[in-house]
Every structure is written in structure tokens, then in C-alpha cells.
Short mmCIF file of C-alpha atoms and ligand atoms in Angstrom, two decimals:
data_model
loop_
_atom_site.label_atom_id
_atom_site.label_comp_id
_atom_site.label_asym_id
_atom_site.label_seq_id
_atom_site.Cartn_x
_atom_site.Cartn_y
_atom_site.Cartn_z
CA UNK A 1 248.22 152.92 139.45
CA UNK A 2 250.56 151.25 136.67
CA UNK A 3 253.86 151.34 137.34
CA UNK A 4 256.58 152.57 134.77
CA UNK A 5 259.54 150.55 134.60
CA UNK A 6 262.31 151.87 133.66
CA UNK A 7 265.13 149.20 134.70
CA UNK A 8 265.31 147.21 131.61
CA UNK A 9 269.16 147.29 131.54
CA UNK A 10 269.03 145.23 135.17
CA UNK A 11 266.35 142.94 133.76
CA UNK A 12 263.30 142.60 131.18
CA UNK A 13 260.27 141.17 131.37
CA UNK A 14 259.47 138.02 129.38
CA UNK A 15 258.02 138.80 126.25
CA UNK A 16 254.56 136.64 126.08
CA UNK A 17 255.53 135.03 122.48
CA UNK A 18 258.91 133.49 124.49
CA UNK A 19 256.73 132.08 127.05
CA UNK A 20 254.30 130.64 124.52
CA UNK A 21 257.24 128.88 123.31
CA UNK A 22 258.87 127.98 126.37
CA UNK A 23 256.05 126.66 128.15
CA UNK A 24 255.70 123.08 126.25
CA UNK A 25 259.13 121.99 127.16
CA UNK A 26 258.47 121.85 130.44
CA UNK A 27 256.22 119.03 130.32
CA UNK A 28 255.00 117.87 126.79
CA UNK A 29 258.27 117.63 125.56
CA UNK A 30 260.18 117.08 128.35
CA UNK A 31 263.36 114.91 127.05
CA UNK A 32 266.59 114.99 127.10
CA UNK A 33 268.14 116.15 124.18
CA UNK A 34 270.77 113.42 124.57
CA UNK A 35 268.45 110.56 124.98
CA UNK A 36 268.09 108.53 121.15
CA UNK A 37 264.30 107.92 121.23
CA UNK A 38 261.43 110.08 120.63
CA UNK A 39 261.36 112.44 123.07
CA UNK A 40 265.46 113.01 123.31
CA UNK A 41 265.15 113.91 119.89
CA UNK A 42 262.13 116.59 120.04
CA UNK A 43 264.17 118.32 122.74
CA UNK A 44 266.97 117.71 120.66
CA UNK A 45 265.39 119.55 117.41
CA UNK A 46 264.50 122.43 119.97
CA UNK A 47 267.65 123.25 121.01
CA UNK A 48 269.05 123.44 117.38
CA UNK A 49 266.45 125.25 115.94
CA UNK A 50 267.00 127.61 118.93
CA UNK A 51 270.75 127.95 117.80
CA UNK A 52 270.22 128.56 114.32
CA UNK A 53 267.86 131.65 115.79
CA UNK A 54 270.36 133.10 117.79
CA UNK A 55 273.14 132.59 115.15
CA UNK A 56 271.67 134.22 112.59
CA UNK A 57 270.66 137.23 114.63
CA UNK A 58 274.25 138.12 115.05
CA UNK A 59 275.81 136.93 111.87
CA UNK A 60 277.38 133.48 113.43
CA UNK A 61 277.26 129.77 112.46
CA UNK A 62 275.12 127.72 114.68
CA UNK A 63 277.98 126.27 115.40
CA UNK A 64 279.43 128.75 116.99
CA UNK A 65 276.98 129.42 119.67
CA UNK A 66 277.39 127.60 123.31
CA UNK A 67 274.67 127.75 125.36
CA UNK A 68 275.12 127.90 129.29
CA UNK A 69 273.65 129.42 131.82
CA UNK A 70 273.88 133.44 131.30
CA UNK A 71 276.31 136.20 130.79
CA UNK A 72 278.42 136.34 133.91
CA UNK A 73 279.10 132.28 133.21
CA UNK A 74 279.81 133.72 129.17
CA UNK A 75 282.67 136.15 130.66
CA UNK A 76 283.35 133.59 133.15
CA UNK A 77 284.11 131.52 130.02
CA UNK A 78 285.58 133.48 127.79
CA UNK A 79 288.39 134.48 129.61
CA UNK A 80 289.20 131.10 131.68
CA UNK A 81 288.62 129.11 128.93
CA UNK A 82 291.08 130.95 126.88
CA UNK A 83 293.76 131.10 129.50
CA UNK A 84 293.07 127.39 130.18
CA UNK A 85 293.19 126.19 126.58
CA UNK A 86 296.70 128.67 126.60
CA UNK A 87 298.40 126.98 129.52
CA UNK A 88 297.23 129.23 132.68
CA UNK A 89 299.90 131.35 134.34
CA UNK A 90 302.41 133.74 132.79
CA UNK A 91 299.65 134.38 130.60
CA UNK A 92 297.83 138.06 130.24
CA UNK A 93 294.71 139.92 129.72
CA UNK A 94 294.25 142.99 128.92
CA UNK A 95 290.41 144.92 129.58
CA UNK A 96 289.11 147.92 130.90
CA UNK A 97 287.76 149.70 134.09
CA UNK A 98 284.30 149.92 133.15
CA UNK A 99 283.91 146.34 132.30
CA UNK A 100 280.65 144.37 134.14
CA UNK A 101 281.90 142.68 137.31
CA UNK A 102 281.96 139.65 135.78
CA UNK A 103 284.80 140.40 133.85
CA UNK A 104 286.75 142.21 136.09
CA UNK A 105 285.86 139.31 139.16
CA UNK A 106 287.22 137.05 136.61
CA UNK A 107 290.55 138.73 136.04
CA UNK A 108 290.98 139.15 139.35
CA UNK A 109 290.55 135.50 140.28
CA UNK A 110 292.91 134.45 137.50
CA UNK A 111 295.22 137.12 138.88
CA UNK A 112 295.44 135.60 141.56
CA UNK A 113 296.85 132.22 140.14
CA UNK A 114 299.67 134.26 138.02
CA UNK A 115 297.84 135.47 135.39
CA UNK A 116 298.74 138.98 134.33
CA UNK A 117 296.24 141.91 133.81
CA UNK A 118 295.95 145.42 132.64
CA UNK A 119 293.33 147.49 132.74
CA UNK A 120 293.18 150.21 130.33
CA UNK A 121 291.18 153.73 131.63
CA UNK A 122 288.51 155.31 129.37
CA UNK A 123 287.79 158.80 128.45
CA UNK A 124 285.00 161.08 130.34
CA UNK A 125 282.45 160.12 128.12
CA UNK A 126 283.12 155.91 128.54
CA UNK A 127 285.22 155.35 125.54
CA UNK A 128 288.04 153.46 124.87
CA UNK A 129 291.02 154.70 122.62
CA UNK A 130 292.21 152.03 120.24
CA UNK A 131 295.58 152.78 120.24
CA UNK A 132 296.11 151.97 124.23
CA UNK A 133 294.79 148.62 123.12
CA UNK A 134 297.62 148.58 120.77
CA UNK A 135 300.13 149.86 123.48
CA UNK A 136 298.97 147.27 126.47
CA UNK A 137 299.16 144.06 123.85
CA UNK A 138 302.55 142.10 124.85
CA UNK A 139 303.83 139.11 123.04
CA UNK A 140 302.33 136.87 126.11
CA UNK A 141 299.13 138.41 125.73
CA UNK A 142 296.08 135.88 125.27
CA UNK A 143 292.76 138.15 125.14
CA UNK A 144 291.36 141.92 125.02
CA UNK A 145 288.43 141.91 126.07
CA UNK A 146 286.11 145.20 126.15
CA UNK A 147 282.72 145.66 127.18
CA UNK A 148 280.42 146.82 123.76
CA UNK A 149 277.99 148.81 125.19
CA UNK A 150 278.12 149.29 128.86
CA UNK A 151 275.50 148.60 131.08
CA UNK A 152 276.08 151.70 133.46
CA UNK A 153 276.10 154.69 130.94
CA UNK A 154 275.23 153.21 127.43
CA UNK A 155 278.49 154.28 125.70
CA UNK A 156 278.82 151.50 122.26
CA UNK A 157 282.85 151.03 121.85
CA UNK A 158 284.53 151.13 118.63
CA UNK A 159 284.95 147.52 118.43
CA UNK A 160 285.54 147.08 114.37
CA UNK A 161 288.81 149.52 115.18
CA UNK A 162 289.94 147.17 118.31
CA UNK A 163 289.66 144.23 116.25
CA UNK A 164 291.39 145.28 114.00
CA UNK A 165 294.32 145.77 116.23
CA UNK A 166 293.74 142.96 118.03
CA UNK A 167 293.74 140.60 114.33
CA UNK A 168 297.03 142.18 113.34
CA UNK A 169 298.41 141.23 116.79
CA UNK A 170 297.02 137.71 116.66
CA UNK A 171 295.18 137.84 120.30
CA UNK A 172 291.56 136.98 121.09
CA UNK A 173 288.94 139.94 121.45
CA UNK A 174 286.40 138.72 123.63
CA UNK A 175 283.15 141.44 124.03
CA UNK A 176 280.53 141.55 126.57
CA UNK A 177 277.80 142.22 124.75
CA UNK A 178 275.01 141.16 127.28
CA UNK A 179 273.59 145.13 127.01
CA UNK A 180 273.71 145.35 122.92
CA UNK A 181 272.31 142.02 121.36
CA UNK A 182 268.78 142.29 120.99
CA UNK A 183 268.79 146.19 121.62
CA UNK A 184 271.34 147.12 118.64
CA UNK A 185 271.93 145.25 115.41
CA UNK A 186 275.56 143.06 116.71
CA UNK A 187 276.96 141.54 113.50
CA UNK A 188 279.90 139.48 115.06
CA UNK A 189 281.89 139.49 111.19
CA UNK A 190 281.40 143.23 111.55
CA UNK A 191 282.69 144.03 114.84
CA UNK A 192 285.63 141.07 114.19
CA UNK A 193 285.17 139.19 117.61
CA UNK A 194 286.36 136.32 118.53
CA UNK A 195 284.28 135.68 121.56
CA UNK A 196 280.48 137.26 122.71
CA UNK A 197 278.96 136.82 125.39
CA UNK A 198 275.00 136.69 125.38
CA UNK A 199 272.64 137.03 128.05
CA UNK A 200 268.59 136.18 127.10
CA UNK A 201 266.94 138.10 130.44
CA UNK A 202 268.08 141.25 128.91
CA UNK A 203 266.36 140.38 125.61
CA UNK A 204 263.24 139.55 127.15
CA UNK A 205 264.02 135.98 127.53
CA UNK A 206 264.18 133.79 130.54
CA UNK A 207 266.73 134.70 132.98
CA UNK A 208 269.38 131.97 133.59
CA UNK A 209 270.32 130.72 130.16
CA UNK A 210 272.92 132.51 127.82
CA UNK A 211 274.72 131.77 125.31
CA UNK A 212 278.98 132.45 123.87
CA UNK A 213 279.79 132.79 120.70
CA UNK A 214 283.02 131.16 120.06
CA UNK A 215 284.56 131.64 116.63
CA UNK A 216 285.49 128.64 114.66
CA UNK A 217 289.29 127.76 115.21
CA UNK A 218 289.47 129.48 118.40
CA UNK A 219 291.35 127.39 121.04
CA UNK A 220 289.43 127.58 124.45
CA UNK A 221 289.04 125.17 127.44
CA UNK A 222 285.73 123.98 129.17
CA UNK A 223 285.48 125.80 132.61
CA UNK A 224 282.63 122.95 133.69
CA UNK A 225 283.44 119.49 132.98
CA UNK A 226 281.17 116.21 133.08
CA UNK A 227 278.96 114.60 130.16
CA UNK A 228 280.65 116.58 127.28
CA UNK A 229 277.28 118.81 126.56
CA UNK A 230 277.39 121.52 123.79
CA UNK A 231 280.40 119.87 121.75
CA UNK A 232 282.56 119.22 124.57
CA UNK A 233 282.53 122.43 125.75
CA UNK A 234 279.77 123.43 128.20
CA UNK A 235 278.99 119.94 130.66
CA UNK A 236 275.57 119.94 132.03
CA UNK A 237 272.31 118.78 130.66
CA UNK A 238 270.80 121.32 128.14
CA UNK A 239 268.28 124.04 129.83
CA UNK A 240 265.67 123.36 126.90
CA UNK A 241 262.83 125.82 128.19
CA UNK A 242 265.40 128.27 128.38
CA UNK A 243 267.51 127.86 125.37
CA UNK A 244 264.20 127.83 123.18
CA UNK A 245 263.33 131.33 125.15
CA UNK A 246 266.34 132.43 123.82
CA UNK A 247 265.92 131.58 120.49
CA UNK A 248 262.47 132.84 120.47
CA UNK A 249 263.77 136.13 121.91
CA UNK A 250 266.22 135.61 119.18
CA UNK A 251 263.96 135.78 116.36
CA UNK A 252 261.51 138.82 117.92
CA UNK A 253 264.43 141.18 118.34
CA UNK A 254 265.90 140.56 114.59
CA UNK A 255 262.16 141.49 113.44
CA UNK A 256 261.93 144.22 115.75
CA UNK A 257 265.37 145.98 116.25
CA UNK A 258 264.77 148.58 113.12
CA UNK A 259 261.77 149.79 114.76
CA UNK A 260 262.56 149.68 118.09
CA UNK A 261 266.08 151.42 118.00
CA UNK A 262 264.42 154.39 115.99
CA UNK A 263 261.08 154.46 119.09
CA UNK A 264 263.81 154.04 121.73
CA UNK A 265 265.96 156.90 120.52
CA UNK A 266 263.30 159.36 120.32
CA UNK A 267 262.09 158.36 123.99
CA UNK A 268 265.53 158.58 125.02
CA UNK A 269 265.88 162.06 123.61
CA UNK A 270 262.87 163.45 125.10
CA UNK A 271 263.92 161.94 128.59
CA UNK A 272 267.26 162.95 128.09
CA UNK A 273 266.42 166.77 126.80
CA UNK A 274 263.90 167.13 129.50
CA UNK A 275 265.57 166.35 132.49
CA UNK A 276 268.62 168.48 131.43
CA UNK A 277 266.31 171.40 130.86
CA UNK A 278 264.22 171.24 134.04
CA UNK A 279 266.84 169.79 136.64
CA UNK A 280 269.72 172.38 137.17
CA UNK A 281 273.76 171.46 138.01
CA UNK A 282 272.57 167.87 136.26
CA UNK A 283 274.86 165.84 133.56
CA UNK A 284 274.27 163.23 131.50
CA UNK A 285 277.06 160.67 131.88
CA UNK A 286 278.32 158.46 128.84
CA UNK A 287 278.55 159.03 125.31
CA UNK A 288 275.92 161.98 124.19
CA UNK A 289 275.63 159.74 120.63
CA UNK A 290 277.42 156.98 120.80
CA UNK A 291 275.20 155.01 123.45
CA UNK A 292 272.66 152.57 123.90
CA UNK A 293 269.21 153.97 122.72
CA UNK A 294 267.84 152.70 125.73
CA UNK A 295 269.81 153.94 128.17
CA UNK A 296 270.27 157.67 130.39
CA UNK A 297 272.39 158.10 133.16
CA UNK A 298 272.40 161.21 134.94
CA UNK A 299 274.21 162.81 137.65
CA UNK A 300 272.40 165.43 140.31
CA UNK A 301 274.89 167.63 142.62
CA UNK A 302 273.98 167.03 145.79
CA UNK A 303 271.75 164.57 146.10
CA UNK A 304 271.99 161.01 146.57
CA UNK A 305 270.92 158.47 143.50
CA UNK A 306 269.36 155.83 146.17
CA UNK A 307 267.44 158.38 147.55
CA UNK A 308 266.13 159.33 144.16
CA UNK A 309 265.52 156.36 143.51
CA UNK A 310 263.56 155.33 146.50
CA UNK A 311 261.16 158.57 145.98
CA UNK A 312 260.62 157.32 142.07
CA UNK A 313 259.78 154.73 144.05
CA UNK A 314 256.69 156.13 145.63
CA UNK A 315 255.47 157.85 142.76
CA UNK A 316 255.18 154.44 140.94
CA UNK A 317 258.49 154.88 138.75
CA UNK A 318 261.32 151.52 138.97
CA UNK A 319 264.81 153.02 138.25
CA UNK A 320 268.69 152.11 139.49
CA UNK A 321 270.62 153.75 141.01
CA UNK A 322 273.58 155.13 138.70
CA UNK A 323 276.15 153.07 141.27
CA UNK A 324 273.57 150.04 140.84
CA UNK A 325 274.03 146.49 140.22
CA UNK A 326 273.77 145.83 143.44
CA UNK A 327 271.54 146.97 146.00
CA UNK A 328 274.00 145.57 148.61
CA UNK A 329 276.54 147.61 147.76
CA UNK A 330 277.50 151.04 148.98
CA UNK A 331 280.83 151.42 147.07
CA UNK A 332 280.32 154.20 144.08
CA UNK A 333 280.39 152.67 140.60
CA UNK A 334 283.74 152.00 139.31
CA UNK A 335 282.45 153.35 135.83
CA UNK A 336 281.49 156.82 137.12
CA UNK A 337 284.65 156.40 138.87
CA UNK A 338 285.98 155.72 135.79
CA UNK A 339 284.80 158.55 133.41
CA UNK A 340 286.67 160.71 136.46
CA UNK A 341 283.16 162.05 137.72
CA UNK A 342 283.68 162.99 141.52
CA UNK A 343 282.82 160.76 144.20
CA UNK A 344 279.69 163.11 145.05
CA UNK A 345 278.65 162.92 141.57
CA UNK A 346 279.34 159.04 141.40
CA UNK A 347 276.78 158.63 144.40
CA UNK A 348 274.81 161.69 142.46
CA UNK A 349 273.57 159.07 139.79
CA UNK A 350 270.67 157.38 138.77
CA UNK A 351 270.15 155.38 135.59
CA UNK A 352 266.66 155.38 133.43
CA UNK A 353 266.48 152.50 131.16
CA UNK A 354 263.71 151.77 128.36
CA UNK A 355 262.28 148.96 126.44
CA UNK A 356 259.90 147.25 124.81
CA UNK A 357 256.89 148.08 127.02
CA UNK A 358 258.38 152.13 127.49
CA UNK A 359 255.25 154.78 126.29
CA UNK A 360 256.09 158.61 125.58
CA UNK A 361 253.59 158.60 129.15
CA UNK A 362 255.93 157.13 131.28
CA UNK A 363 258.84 159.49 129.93
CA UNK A 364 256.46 162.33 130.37
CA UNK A 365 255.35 161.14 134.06
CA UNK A 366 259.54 161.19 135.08
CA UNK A 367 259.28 164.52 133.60
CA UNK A 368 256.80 165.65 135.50
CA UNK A 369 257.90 164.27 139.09
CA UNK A 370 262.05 163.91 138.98
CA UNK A 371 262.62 167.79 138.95
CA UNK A 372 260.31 167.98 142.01
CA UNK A 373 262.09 165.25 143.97
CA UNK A 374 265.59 166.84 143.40
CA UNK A 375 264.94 169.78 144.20
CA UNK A 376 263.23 168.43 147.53
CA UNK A 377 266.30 166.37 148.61
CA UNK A 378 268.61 169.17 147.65
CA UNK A 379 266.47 171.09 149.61
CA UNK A 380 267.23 168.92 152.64
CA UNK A 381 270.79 168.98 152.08
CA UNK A 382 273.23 171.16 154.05
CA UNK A 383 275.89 171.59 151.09
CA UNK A 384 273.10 172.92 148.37
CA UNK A 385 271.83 175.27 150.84
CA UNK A 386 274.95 176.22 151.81
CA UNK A 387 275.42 177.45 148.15
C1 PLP B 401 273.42 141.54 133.06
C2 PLP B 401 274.82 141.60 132.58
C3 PLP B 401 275.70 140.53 132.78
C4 PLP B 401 275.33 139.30 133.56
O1 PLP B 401 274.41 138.51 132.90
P1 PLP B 401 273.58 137.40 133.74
O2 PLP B 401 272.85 136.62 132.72
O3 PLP B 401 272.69 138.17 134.66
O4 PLP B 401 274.58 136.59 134.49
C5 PLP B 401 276.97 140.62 132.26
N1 PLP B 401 277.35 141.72 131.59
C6 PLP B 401 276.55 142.77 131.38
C7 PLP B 401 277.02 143.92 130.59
C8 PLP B 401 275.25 142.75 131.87
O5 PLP B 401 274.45 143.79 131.67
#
């Protein structure tokens, strides 16, 4: 039986084409792109040509793009090497609660060397309100940095209003935007960014290899230091395999985005409409419009998402948990936490993610076996019977 995935927020497949083009720099080509002769300067070509892909699908100069090894070492990045580059200590960040862990792991670390942080709360549907942006800035503060579509419930911030705060206060506004490039059109002179990070194995590219956009003039600090890779600013020979994947991946999602945003949507809609309609006491967390169109997270009363999750699981269907990320952790997700949602609800969850290889049949085969397996588990359960 084929499977239907539906976990392309954790992860996405490579697409064949990225392969294609990955595949002869692994051994045909296989210099390094410092090295002056022949084949330093094929891998060399490669990895530019790569960057003027990337750049150009979100509005940047090639210059602007550092390449490293995914999006947790991008937010990694972004905030160190801005606090670094700022003189560490008595220095402070302000983010929010629904950031990816490795933006809040990073704030934490650097808290814990005298950095200061806030963390601004969002409202029930994952959005952020400008104007506590505006209210948390201090005159020692170095960087906002908010998540632009988050990878938990979908919800796409406001960033062009942010920005603007954030430009008037003269602070950098660092986005995670691991969930949006490739999925959404992400214009970085439209959303007025400073720093983005990039991750290609959620635009089905390789996993480990990334890339940050750093805007020209900004002032930030190398968190990995050796040979002087990427202008200084990212040590480490070049992953070429990887950063042509990413420019490959690059160049199929600017030709495909139109198309795919409107297909996604309408599977989306049909998931989304279905499952409210069928499954009763069930919400949809995150923004009802203003989300990913890949992306439905829903809570069930009384049930548990893992266990959903591991019956999907025997009827051929891959989906997270709503409290995912992690399938080592038992802790309820900080961003249902978040958006206020009980903890019952929080553990309640489960999140359905589409892409590129999503049919109207596997939204229709959910359809046809989720109600079923909720209503089984709540069936088992001593507080919905209790009811
Ligand atoms: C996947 C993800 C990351 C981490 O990216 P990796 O390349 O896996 O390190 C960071 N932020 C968000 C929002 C993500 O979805």
C-alpha cells in the first residue's frame, strides 16, 4: 500500500531534479572550491551559481547569503553572531514563546553568560502584536527576532509591521524563516529583515546545508572560526553537493510557488473543513487565514496526539504529533502552550502537513480513517465516557 506522508513541515523528500544536480559533485567534480586549479574552480563556480539561485529567490544579493550547515546553525548564528559582533553581555534580545527551539536554546545559552532576554506572548491564534515589540525594545537592545511562519501551527507574522518598528528603533530583526522560503513567496526588502535563516531539507533539498541571509552593513561575528570560508564568516570547507541542492531547490520553488501555494491551499481547506465537520469537540489551532498553506494543526478532547498518530500509523498515514519535534520528548509544546490551549488539548494535537507529492487521495484517505480512530480512543478513555 503507498503511504501518504503528511510530515513535510519535519522534513521533505529530495526532489529528483536536486539530486540530478547534486550527484556530480560528489565525485566528478569533487574540488575544493578554495583550491586555484581546475577542479577548485568548478566547485568554486558551483557554489556561486548556487548563491545567485538562492538570492534571487528571496530578493537578496548573492552576497548576502552564508551558507552553513542548516537552520538551527542559521539561528544559532544570527543571534550569537550579533551579540558577539556587539560586545556579549549586558546586551538583550528580545523574541517570542513560540519560536523553534533553536532560537529559544540559543537565548537561553546566551542568558546564561549575561545576556538579557524577553520573550514576548502571542495571541490564541499564534500572532504577535507589533506594538509589544515596540514596548520590550530598550536602548541596550541588539535583535528581535520572530519566527515568520511557525512550524507548529502555520500562523505567517506580520513581519513588514515589526520591521518597521524595529528600523525606527535601529535594532536587528532576525526571522526564522526555515517553514516559509520555498513554501511562500519571502521577499527579504519586503518583510525589512535584517537576518533569515534558511533551511534546504524543508525545500526539498538535502538535509544538512542552510543558508543566512545577512544584510549588507550588518555587524555580526563568526560563531565557527578556522580557514575564513564564506567571506570570513562561516569557517569550514564548503558542503558543495549540498549547497548546489540548495540552489537547485532554489530555482524549482521560485518556478513553482504560484502554483503550488494555490494546490496547497485548496488541499488544506478540504483537510481542514473535513475534519472539523466529521470529528466533534475538535479545533484547529493557529491562524484560520493567516497560515502556512501547508500546514493543519488540530486539537481532539480527550485523546492523545501520539496515540493518533501511531494509529495513522497503521493505516499507512505519516503525521506529528501537534507537541512534535521530538519524539523523545513528553513535555507539551510550548506553542500550544503558548496560544493558552489547555494542557489536555496541548497533548490533544496532531499536525498534518502537505507538499509537493500531497494528492486530493491522500486528504480524502485521512478523511476517511481519522474520525474513526478518535472516536475509538475516546472511546477507550474514562473522561469522554464519563461525559
Ligand atoms: C526545521 C526547522 C529548523 C531547524 O532546521 P535544521 O536544518 O533541521 O537544523 C529551524 N527552525 C524551524 C522553524 C524549522 O522548521
Amino acid at each position: 500500500m503507498k503511504r501518504s506522508y503528511l510530515d513535510y513541515a519535519a522534513t521533505t523528500p529530495v526532489a529528483p531534479e536536486v539530486l540530478d544536480a547534486m550527484l556530480p559533485y560528489f565525485h566528478d567534480f569533487p574540488g575544493n572550491p578554495s583550491a586555484i586549479y581546475a577542479e577548485g574552480q568548478q566547485a568554486r563556480q558551483a557554489v556561486e551559481t548556487a548563491r545567485v539561485s538562492l538570492a534571487r529567490l528571496i530578493n537578496a544579493r548573492p552576497d548576502e547569503i552564508l551558507f552553513l550547515s542548516g537552520g538551527t546553525e542559521a539561528d544559532n548564528m544570527a543571534l550569537s553572531g550579533i551579540l558577539n559582533a556587539n560586545g556579549c553581555g549586558g546586551s538583550h534580545i528580545v523574541t517570542t514563546a513560540i519560536e523553534h527551539h533553536a532560537v529559544l536554546e540559543t537565548c537561553y545559552s546566551l542568558e546564561k553568560k549575561g545576556t538579557s532576554v524577553t520573550i514576548l506572548p502571542v495571541d490564541s491564534q499564534g500572532l504577535l502584536d507589533p506594538l509589544e515589540v515596540a514596548r520590550a525594545i530598550r536602548p541596550d537592545t541588539s535583535v528581535v527576532s520572530v519566527i515568520l511562519a511557525n512550524n507548529e501551527i502555520g500562523t505567517v507574522q506580520r513581519l513588514p509591521e515589526i520591521s518597521r518598528i524595529t528600523r525606527e528603533k535601529g535594532v536587528y530583526l532576525h526571522t526564522d524563516a526555515v517553514q516559509a522560503v520555498g513554501r511562500v513567496p519571502v521577499d527579504v526588502q519586503a518583510l525589512g529583515v535584517d537576518l533569515l535563516s534558511i533551511s534546504a531539507h524543508k525545500l526539498y533539498g538535502p538535509k544538512g546545508i542552510g543558508a543566512l541571509y545577512v544584510r549588507k552593513g550588518t555587524r555580526i561575528s563568526p560563531i565557527l572560526w578556522g580557514g575564513g570560508q564564506e567571506r570570513g564568516k562561516r569557517s569550514g570547507t564548503e558542503n558543495v553537493p549540498g549547497i548546489v541542492g540548495l540552489g537547485k531547490a532554489a530555482e524549482l520553488a521560485a518556478a513553482s510557488i504560484t502554483s503550488e501555494v494555490e494546490r496547497l491551499s485548496k488541499l488544506r481547506d478540504r483537510l481542514i473543513a473535513g475534519l472539523l465537520a466529521t470529528v466533534p469537540e475538535t479545533r484547529l489551532n493557529g491562524h484560520p487565514t493567516q497560515r502556512l498553506p501547508n500546514n493543519a494543526n488540530f486539537s481532539f478532547d480527550y485523546v492523545e496526539g501520539e496515540s493518533v498518530c501511531l494509529n495513522l500509523d497503521l493505516a499507512g498515514i505519516s503525521a506529528s504529533p501537534g507537541s512534535a519535534c521530538s519524539s523523545t520528548s513528553t513535555a507539551p509544546s510550548h506553542v500550544l502552550l503558548a496560544l493558552g490551549l489547555p494542557q489536555h488539548q496541548a497533548f490533544g494535537s496532531l499536525r498534518l502537513s502537505l507538499g509537493r507529492w500531497t494528492t486530493g487521495e491522500d486528504i480524502e484517505r485521512v478523511l476517511e480513517v481519522l474520525p474513526g480512530i478518535v472516536a475509538r480512543l475516546r472511546a477507550m478513555s474514562p473522561i469522554w465516557t464519563r461525559k
